[in-house]
Coordinates of C-alpha atoms and ligand atoms in Angstrom, one line a residue:
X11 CA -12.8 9.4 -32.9
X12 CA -11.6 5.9 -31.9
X13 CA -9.0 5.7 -29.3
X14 CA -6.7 2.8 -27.7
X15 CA -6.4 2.2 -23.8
X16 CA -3.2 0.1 -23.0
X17 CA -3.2 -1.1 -19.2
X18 CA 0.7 -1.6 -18.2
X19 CA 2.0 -4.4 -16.5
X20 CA 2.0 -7.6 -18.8
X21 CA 5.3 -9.1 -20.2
X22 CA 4.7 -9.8 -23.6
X23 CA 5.0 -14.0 -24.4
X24 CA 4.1 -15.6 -27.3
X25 CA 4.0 -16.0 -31.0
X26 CA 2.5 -14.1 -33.5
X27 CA 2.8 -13.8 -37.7
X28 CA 4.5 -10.4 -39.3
X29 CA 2.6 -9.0 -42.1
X30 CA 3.8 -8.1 -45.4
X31 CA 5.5 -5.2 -46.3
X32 CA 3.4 -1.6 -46.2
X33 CA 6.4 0.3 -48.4
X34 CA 6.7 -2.8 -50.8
X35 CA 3.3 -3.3 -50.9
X36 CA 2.5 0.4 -52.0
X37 CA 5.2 0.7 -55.0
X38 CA 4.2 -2.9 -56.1
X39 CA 0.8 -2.2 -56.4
X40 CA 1.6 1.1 -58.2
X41 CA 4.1 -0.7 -60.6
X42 CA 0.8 -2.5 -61.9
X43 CA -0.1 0.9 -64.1
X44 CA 3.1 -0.3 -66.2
X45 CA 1.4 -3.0 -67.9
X46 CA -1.9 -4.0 -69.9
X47 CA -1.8 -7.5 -68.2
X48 CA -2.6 -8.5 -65.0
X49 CA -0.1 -8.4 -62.5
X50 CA -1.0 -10.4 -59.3
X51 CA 0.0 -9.7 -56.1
X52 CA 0.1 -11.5 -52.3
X53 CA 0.9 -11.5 -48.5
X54 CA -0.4 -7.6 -48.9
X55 CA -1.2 -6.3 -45.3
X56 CA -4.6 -5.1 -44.9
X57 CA -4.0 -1.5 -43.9
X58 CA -5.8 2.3 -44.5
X59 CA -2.3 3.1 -46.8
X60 CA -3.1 -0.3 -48.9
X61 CA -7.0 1.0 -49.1
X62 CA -6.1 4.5 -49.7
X63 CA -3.7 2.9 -52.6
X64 CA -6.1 0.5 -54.4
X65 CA -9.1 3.7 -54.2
X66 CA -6.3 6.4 -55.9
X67 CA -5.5 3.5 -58.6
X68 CA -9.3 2.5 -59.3
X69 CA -9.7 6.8 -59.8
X70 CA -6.9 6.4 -62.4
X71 CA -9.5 3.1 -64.1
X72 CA -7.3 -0.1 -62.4
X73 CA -9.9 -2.5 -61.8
X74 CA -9.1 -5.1 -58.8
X75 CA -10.3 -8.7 -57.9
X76 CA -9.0 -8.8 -53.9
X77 CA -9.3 -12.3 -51.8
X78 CA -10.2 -12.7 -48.4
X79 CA -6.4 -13.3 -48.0
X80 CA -5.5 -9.8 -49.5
X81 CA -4.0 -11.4 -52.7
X82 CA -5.1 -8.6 -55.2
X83 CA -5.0 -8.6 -58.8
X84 CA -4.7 -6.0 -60.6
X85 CA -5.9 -4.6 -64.1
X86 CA -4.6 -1.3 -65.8
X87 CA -5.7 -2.2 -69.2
X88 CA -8.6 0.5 -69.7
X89 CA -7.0 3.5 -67.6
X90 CA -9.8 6.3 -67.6
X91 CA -7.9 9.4 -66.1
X92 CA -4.2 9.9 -65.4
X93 CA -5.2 12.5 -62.6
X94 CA -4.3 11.5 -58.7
X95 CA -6.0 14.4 -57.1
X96 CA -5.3 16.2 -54.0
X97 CA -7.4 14.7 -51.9
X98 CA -6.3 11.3 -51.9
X99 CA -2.5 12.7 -52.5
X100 CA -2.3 15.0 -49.5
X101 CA -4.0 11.6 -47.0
X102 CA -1.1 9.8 -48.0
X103 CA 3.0 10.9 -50.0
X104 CA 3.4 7.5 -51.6
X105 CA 0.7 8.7 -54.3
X106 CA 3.7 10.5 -55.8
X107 CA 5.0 7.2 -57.1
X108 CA 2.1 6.9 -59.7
X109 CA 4.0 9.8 -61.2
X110 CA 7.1 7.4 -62.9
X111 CA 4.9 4.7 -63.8
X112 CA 2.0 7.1 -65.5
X113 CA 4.3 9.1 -67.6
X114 CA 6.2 6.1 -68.8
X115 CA 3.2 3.7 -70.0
X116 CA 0.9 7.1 -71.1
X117 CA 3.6 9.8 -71.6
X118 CA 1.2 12.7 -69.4
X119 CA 0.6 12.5 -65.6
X120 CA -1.1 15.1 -63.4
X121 CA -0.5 14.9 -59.6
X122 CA -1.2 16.7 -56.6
X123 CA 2.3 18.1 -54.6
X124 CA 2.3 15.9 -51.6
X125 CA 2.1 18.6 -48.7
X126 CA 4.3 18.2 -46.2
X127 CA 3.6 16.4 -43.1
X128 CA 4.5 16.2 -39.2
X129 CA 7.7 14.7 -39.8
X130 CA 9.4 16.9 -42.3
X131 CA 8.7 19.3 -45.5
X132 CA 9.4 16.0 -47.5
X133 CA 9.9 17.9 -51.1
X134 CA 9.4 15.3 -54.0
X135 CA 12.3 17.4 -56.3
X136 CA 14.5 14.5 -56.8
X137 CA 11.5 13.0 -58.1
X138 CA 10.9 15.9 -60.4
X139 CA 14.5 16.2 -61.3
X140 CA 15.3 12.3 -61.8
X141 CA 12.4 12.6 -64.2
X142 CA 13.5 16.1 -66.0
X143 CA 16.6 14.2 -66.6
X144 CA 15.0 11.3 -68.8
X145 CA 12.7 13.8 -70.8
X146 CA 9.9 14.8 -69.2
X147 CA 8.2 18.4 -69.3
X148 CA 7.4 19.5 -66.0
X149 CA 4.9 22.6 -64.6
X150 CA 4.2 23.1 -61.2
X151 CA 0.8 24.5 -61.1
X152 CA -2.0 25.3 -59.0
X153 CA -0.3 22.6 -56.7
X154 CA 0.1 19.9 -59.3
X155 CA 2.6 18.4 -60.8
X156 CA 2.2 18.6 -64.7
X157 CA 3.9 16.0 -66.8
X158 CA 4.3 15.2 -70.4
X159 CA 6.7 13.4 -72.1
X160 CA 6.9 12.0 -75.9
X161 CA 9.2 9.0 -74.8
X162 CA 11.2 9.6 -71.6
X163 CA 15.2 8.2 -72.6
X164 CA 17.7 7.1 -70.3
X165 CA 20.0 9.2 -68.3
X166 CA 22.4 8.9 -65.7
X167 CA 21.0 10.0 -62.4
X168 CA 22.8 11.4 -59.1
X169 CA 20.4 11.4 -56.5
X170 CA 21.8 14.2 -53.8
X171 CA 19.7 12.0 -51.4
X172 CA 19.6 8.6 -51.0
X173 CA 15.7 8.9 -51.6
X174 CA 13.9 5.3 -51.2
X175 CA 10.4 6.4 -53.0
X176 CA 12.7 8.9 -55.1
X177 CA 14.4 5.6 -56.3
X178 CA 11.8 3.8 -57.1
X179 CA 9.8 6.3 -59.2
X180 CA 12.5 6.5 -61.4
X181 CA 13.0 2.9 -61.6
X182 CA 9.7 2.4 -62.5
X183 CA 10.3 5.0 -64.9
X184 CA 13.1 3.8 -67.0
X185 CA 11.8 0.7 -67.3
X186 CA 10.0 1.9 -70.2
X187 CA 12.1 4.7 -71.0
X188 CA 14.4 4.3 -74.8
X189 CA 17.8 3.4 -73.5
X190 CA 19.7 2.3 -70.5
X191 CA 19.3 4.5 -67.1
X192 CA 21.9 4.7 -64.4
X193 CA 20.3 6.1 -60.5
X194 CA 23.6 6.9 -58.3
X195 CA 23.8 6.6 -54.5
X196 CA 20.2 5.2 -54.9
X197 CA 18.6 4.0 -52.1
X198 CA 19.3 0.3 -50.7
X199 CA 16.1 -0.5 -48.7
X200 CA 15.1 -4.2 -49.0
X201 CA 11.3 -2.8 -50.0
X202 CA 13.3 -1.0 -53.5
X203 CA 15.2 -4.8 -54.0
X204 CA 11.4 -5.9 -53.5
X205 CA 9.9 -4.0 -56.0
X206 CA 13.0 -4.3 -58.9
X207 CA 12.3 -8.3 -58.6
X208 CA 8.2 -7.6 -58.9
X209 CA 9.6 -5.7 -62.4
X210 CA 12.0 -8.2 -63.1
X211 CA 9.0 -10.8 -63.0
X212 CA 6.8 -8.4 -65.2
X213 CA 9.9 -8.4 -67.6
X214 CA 11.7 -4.9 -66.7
X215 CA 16.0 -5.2 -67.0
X216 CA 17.3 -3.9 -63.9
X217 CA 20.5 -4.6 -62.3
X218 CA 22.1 -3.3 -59.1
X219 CA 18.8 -2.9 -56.9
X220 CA 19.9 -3.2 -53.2
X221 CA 23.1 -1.3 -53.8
X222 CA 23.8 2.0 -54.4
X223 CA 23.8 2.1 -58.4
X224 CA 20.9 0.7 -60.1
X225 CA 21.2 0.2 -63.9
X226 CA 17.8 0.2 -65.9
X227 CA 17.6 -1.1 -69.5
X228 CA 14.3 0.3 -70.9
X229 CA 12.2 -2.6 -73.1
X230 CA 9.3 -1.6 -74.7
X231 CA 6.8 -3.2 -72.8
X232 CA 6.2 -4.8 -69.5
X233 CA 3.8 -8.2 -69.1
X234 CA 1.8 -8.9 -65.8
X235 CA 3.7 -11.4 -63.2
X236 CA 2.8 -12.4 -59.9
X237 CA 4.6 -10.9 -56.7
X238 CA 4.8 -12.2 -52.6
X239 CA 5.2 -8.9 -50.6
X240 CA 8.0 -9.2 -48.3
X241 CA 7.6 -9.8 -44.5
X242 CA 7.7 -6.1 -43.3
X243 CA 11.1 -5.6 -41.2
X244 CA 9.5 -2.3 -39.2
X245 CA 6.5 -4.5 -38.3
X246 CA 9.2 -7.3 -36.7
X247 CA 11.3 -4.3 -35.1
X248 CA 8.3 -3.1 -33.4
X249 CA 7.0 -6.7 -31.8
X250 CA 10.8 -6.7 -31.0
X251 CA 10.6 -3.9 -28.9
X252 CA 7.9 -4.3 -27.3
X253 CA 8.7 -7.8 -26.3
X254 CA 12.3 -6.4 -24.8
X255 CA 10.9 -3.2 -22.6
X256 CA 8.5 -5.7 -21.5
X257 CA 11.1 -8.4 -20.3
X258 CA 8.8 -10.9 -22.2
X259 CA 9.7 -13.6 -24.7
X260 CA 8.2 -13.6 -28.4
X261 CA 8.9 -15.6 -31.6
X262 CA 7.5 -14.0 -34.9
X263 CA 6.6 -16.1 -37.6
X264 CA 6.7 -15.3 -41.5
X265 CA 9.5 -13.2 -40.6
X266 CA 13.1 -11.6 -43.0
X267 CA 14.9 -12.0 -39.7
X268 CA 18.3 -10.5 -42.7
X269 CA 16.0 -7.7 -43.5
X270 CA 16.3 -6.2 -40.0
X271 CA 20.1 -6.9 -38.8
X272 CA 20.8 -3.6 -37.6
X273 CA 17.8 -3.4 -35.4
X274 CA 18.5 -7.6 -34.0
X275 CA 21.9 -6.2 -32.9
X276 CA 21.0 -3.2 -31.3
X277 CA 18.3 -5.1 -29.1
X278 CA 21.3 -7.5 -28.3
X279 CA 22.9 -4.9 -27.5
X280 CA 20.6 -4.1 -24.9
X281 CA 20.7 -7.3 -23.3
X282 CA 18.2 -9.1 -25.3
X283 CA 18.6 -13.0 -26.5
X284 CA 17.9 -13.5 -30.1
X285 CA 18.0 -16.3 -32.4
X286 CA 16.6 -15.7 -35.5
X287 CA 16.0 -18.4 -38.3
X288 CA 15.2 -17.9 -42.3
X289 CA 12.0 -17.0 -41.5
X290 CA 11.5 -16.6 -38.0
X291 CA 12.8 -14.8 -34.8
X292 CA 12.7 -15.3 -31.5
X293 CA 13.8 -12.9 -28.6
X294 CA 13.7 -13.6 -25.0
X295 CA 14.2 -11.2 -22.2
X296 CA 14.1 -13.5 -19.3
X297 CA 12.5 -10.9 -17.9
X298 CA 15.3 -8.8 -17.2
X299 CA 15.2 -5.1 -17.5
X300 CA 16.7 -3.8 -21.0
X301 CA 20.4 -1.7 -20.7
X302 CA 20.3 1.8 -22.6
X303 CA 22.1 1.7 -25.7
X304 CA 23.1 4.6 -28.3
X305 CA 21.4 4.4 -31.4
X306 CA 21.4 7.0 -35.1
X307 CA 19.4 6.7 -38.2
X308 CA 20.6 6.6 -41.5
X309 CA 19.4 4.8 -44.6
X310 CA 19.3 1.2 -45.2
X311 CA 21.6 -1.1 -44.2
X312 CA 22.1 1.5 -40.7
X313 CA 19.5 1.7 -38.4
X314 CA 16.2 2.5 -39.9
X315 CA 14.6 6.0 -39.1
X316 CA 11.4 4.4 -39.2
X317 CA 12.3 2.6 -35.5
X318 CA 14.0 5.6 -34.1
X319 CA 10.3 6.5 -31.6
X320 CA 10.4 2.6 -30.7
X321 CA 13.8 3.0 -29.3
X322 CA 13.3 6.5 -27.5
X323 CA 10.6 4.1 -25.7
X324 CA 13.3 1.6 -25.0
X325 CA 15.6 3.5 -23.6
X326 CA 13.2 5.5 -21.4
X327 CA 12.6 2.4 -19.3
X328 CA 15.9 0.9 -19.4
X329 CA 18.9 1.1 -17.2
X330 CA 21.3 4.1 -17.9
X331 CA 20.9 6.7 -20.2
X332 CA 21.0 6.1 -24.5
X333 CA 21.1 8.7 -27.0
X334 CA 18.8 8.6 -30.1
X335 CA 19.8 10.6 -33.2
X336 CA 17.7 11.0 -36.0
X337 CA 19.4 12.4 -39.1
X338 CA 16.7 11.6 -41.6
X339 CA 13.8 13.8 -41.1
X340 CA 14.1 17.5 -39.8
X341 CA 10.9 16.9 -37.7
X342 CA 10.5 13.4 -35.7
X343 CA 10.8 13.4 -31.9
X344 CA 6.6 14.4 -31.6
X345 CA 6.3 11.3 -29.6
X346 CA 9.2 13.1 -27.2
X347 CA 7.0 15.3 -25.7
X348 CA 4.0 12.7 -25.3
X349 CA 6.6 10.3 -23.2
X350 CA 8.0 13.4 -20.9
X351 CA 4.0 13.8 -20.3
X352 CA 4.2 9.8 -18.6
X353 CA 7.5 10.4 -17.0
X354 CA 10.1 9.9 -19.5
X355 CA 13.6 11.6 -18.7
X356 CA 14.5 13.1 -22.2
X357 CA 16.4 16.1 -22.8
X358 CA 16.3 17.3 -26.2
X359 CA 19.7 18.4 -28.3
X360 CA 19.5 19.5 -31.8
X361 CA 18.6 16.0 -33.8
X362 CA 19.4 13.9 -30.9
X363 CA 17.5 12.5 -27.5
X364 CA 19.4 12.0 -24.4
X365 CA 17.0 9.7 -22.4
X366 CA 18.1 8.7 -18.8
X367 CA 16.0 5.4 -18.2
X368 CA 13.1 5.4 -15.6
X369 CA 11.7 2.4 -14.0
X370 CA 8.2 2.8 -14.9
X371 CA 6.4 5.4 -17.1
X372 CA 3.1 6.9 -15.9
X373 CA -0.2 6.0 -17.7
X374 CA -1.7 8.9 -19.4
X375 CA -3.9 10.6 -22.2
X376 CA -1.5 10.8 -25.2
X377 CA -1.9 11.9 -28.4
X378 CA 0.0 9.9 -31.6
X379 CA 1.3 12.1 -34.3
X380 CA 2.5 10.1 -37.2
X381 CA 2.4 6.1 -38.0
X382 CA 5.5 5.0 -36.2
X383 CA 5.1 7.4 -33.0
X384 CA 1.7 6.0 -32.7
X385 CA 2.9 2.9 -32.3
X386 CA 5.6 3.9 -29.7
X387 CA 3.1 5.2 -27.6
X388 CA 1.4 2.1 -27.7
X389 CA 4.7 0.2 -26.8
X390 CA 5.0 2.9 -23.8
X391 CA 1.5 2.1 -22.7
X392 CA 3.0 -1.6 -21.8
X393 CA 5.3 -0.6 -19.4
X394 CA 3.5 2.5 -17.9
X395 CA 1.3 2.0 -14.5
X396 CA -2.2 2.3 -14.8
X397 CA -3.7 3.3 -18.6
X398 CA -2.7 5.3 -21.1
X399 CA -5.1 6.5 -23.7
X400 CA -3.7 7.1 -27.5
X401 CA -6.1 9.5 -29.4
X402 CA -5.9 9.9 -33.1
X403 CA -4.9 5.7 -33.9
X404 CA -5.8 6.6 -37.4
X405 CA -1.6 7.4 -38.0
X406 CA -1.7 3.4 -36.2
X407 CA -4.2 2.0 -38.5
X408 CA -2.1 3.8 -41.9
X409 CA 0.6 1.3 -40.9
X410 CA 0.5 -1.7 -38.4
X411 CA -2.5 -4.6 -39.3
X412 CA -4.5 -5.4 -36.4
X413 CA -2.0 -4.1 -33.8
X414 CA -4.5 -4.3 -30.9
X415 CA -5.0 -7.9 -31.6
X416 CA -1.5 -9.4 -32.0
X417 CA -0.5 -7.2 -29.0
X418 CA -3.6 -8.9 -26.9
X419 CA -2.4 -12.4 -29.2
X420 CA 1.3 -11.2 -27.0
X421 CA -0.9 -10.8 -24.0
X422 CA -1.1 -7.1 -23.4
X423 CA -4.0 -5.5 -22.2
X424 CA -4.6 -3.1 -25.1
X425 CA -8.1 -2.2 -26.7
X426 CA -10.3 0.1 -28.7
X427 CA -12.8 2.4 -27.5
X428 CA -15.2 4.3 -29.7
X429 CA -14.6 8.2 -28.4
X430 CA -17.4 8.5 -25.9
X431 CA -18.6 11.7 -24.8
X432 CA -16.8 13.3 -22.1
X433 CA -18.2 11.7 -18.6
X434 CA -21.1 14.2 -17.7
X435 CA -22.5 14.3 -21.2
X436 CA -22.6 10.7 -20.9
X437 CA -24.6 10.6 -17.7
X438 CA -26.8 13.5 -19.1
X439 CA -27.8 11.1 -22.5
X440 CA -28.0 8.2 -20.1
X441 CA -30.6 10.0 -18.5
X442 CA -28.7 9.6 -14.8
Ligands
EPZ143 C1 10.1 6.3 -47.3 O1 9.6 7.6 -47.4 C2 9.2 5.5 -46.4 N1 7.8 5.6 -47.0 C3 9.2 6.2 -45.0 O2 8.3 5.4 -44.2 C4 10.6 6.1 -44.5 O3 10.6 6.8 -43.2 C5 11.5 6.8 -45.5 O4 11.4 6.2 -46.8 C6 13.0 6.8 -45.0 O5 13.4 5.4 -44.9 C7 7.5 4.7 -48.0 O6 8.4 4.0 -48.5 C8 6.1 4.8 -48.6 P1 12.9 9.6 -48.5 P2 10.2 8.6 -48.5 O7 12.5 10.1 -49.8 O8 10.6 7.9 -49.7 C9 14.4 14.0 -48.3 C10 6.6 5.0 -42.7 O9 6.6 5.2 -41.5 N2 13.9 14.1 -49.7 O10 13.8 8.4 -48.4 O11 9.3 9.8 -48.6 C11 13.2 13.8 -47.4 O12 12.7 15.1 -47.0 C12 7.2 6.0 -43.7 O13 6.3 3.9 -43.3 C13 14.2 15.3 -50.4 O14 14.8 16.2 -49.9 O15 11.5 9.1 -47.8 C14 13.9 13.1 -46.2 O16 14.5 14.1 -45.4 C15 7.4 7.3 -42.9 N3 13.8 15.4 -51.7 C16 15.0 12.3 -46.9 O17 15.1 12.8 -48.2 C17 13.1 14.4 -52.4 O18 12.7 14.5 -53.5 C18 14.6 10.8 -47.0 O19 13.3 10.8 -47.6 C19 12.8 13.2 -51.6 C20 13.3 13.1 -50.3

C-alpha cells in the first residue's frame, strides 16, 4: 500500500492553483441522470471520489466523453439499470444522491444503505423521509433502499438537520416532481448554491438556494447545460493552513476567496496576513509562529467541519492553547490520537480538543483515517522534526488532487513511496 513520507522543516512559499470543487463536483455530475441531453461539465478535480462517481453512473448506462482537462460530458439518454450496488455505495456515501434524481426522471431506484463510516453513523433518513414526503414508496431491504414512485408531487419539507447531501437529493428531486416543493432549514453550503445554478442552467425553477428555504417548482423536463465546478473552499483552507503553521507565504490562484470567510478570519485571527482578491488569496506569515485560537463547527456560513483536523494541527504548534469543538459528526478527532503519537498536547473533552501548543511535533509512522485527517497529518508532517510516514493515503487521494505535488510546488519535502517490505525482507529479496 502506497504511503507518503513528509520531512519537516520547510516554510511553505509560493503559488499554486485550487481545484474545483469535490462536493459540487459529485451532485453535479449526478444531476446529469435528470435529463436525456447532454449536460457538460468543467474545472472537475481529478480525484478517486470523481472516478468512483463517473464508474457508479456508467453502471446505471451514462456514457461519458472526458478531456485531458477533466471537462466531462455526460449522456443519460439510454440508462440500462437503475441499481447503484453495494459495492461502489459502501467505497463512497455521496452514491445516495443518485437516489433523488433516479426516482424523479424513472419513478424506481434501487440503492445500497451507505454504511456508516469512521466519522459518524451518517443515517440517510432525511433522505428517505424528504422523499416519502413527495410520494415515493420506500422498503428497506436486504440493505437497499427500494424506491418507486408514479410521480413524486411537491411537499413542504422540514429538514430536522441542516443536511447538505440531504438537501440536494431532494432538490434534485422536485425538480421534476408535479408542483412546487418547499426544503426548510435546508442547508446553505456554497457546493448546494453550485449545484441549484447547474439546474437552473438545465432549466430546473429553484429559488432560495444558499439560504435556508429553498423553493422548487417542478417542470416537466430538464435539457442538458453546461456547468464550471466551483473552486473548492476546503482545498484553499487546507493550503491555508499549511502555509500559516509553516510561517511561509502562499498565494492560491483560481480561488472563491467569499466561499471561505470563516476560515480567512480565523487564520487572521491567528496572526496570519491575508489579502484575498475575486479570485485569489494570498497569506503571509512572515515567518512568525501562529497564536492559538478557539475554533467550533457548524454548518455553512460557521466554520466548516470539514477543516476542524487542519486546525487541531494549527493549534498544536502554535503559541497558547485553542480549543476545537466539533458539533457535526459524533466521531472526528481520529487524527487526535495520531498527533499525541508526534507530540501534540491534546486533552480530549466530550466533542471538544483542548490543545496546548508545542514548538515542534515529532516525525513519526501515522496512520490517516478519513479524507480530511489525512490531510492533517500531512500538514503535521511539515512542521514535525525528522519524517513522518502517513499509511493508508487512499482517504488523501478520495479528496485532495495531486497533494504531494502542489505541497512539493509549495516547497515541502513530501513524497510517495510504494509500501516496501519491511527492512529484512528487503535485504533477504535483494539477496544481501
Ligand atoms: C457532506 O456530507 C459532505 N460530503 C461532507 O464532506 C461534509 O463533512 C458534510 O456535508 C458536512 O458539511 C459531500 O458533500 C459529498 P450531512 P453529508 O448530511 O451530506 C446527520 C468531505 O470530507 N444526518 O450534512 O453526508 C449526519 O449524521 C466530506 O468531503 C442525519 O442524521 O453530511 C451528520 O451528523 C466528509 N440524517 C449531520 O447530519 C441524514 O439523513 C450532517 O451531515 C443526513 C445527515
Amino acid at each position: 500500500m502506497n504511503k507518503l513520507i513528509v520531512t519537516g522543516g520547510t516554510q511553505l512559499r509560493g503559488e499554486i492553483s485550487v481545484s474545483g470543487a469535490k462536493n459540487a463536483a459529485l451532485p453535479v455530475l449526478i444531476a446529469s441522470l435528470l435529463t436525456s441531453e447532454i449536460v457538460r461539465i468543467s474545472n472537475v478535480p481529478h480525484l478517486n471520489d470523481i472516478t468512483t462517481t463517473l464508474e457508479l453512473l456508467g453502471r446505471l448506462g451514462v456514457q461519458f466523453v472526458v478531456d485531458e482537462k477533466m471537462t466531462i460530458e455526460a449522456d443519460a439518454s439510454e440508462l440500462t439499470d437503475l441499481r447503484a450496488p453495494y459495492e461502489l455505495v459502501k467505497t463512497m456515501r455521496a452514491s445516495i444522491l443518485v437516489l433523488g434524481p433516479m426516482l424523479a426522471r424513472f419513478g424506481q431506484a434501487e440503492v445500497s444503505m451507505p454504511g456508516g463510516c469512521a466519522i459518524g453513523s451518517r443515517p440517510v433518513n432525511l433522505h428517505i423521509k424528504g422523499l416519502q414526503a413527495m410520494g415515493a414508496e420506500i422498503d428497506i431491504k436486504d440493505g437497499y433502499i427500494k424506491a418507486r414512485a408514479k410521480r413524486l408531487h411537491g411537499a413542504r419539507i422540514f429538514l430536522d438537520i441542516s443536511s447538505v447531501t440531504g438537501t440536494e437529493n431532494l432538490m434534485m428531486a422536485a425538480t421534476l416532481a408535479q408542483g412546487t416543493t418547499v426544503i426548510e432549514n435546508a442547508a446553505r453550503e456554497p457546493e448546494v448554491v453550485d449545484l441549484a445554478n447547474c439546474l437552473i442552467a438545465m432549466g430546473a425553477r429553484i429559488k432560495g438556494a444558499g439560504t435556508a428555504e429553498i423553493t422548487i417548482e417542478g417542470v416537466e423536463k430538464l435539457s442538458g447545460a453546461e456547468h464550471r465546478i466551483i473552486p473548492d473552499r476546503i482545498e484553499t483552507g487546507t493550503y491555508l493552513v499549511a502555509a500559516a503553521l509553516s510561517g511561509g507565504d502562499v498565494r492560491l490562484r483560481n480561488a472563491r476567496p467569499d466561499l471561505a470567510e470563516s476560515v480567512i478570519e480565523k487564520l487572521r485571527e491567528a496572526g496570519a496576513h491575508v489579502e484575498t482578491g475575486p479570485d485569489w488569496v494570498h497569506l503571509d506569515m512572515k515567518g512568525e509562529r501562529p497564536r492559538s485560537v478557539n475554533v467550533r463547527t457548524a454548518p455553512y456560513p460557521a466554520f466548516p467541519t470539514d477543516m476542524q483536523a487542519q486546525f487541531v494541527v494549527l493549534n498544536s504548534i502554535a503559541e497558547g492553547t485553542g480549543t476545537v469543538t466539533e458539533t457535526v459528526f459524533e466521531n472526528r478527532f481520529m487524527h487526535v490520537h495520531e498527533l499525541q503519537r508526534m507530540g501534540a498536547d491534546i486533552e480530549m473533552q466530550g466533542n471538544t480538543a483542548i490543545i496546548r501548543g508545542v514548538e515542534k511535533l515529532r516525525g513519526a509512522p501515522v496512520m490517516a483515517t478519513d479524507l480530511r485527517a489525512s490531510a492533517c497529518l500531512a500538514l503535521a508532517g511539515l512542521v514535525a522534526e525528522s519524517d513522518t510516514v502517513i499509511d493508508r493515503i487512499y482517504h488523501i487521494d478520495r479528496g485532495y488532487e495531486c497533494l504531494e505535488e502542489k505541497l512539493s510546488q509549495l516547497g515541502a519535502r513530501i513524497r510517495r513511496v510504494a509500501d516496501y517490505p519491511a527492512p529484512a525482507m528487503r535485504a533477504a529479496a535483494a539477496g544481501d
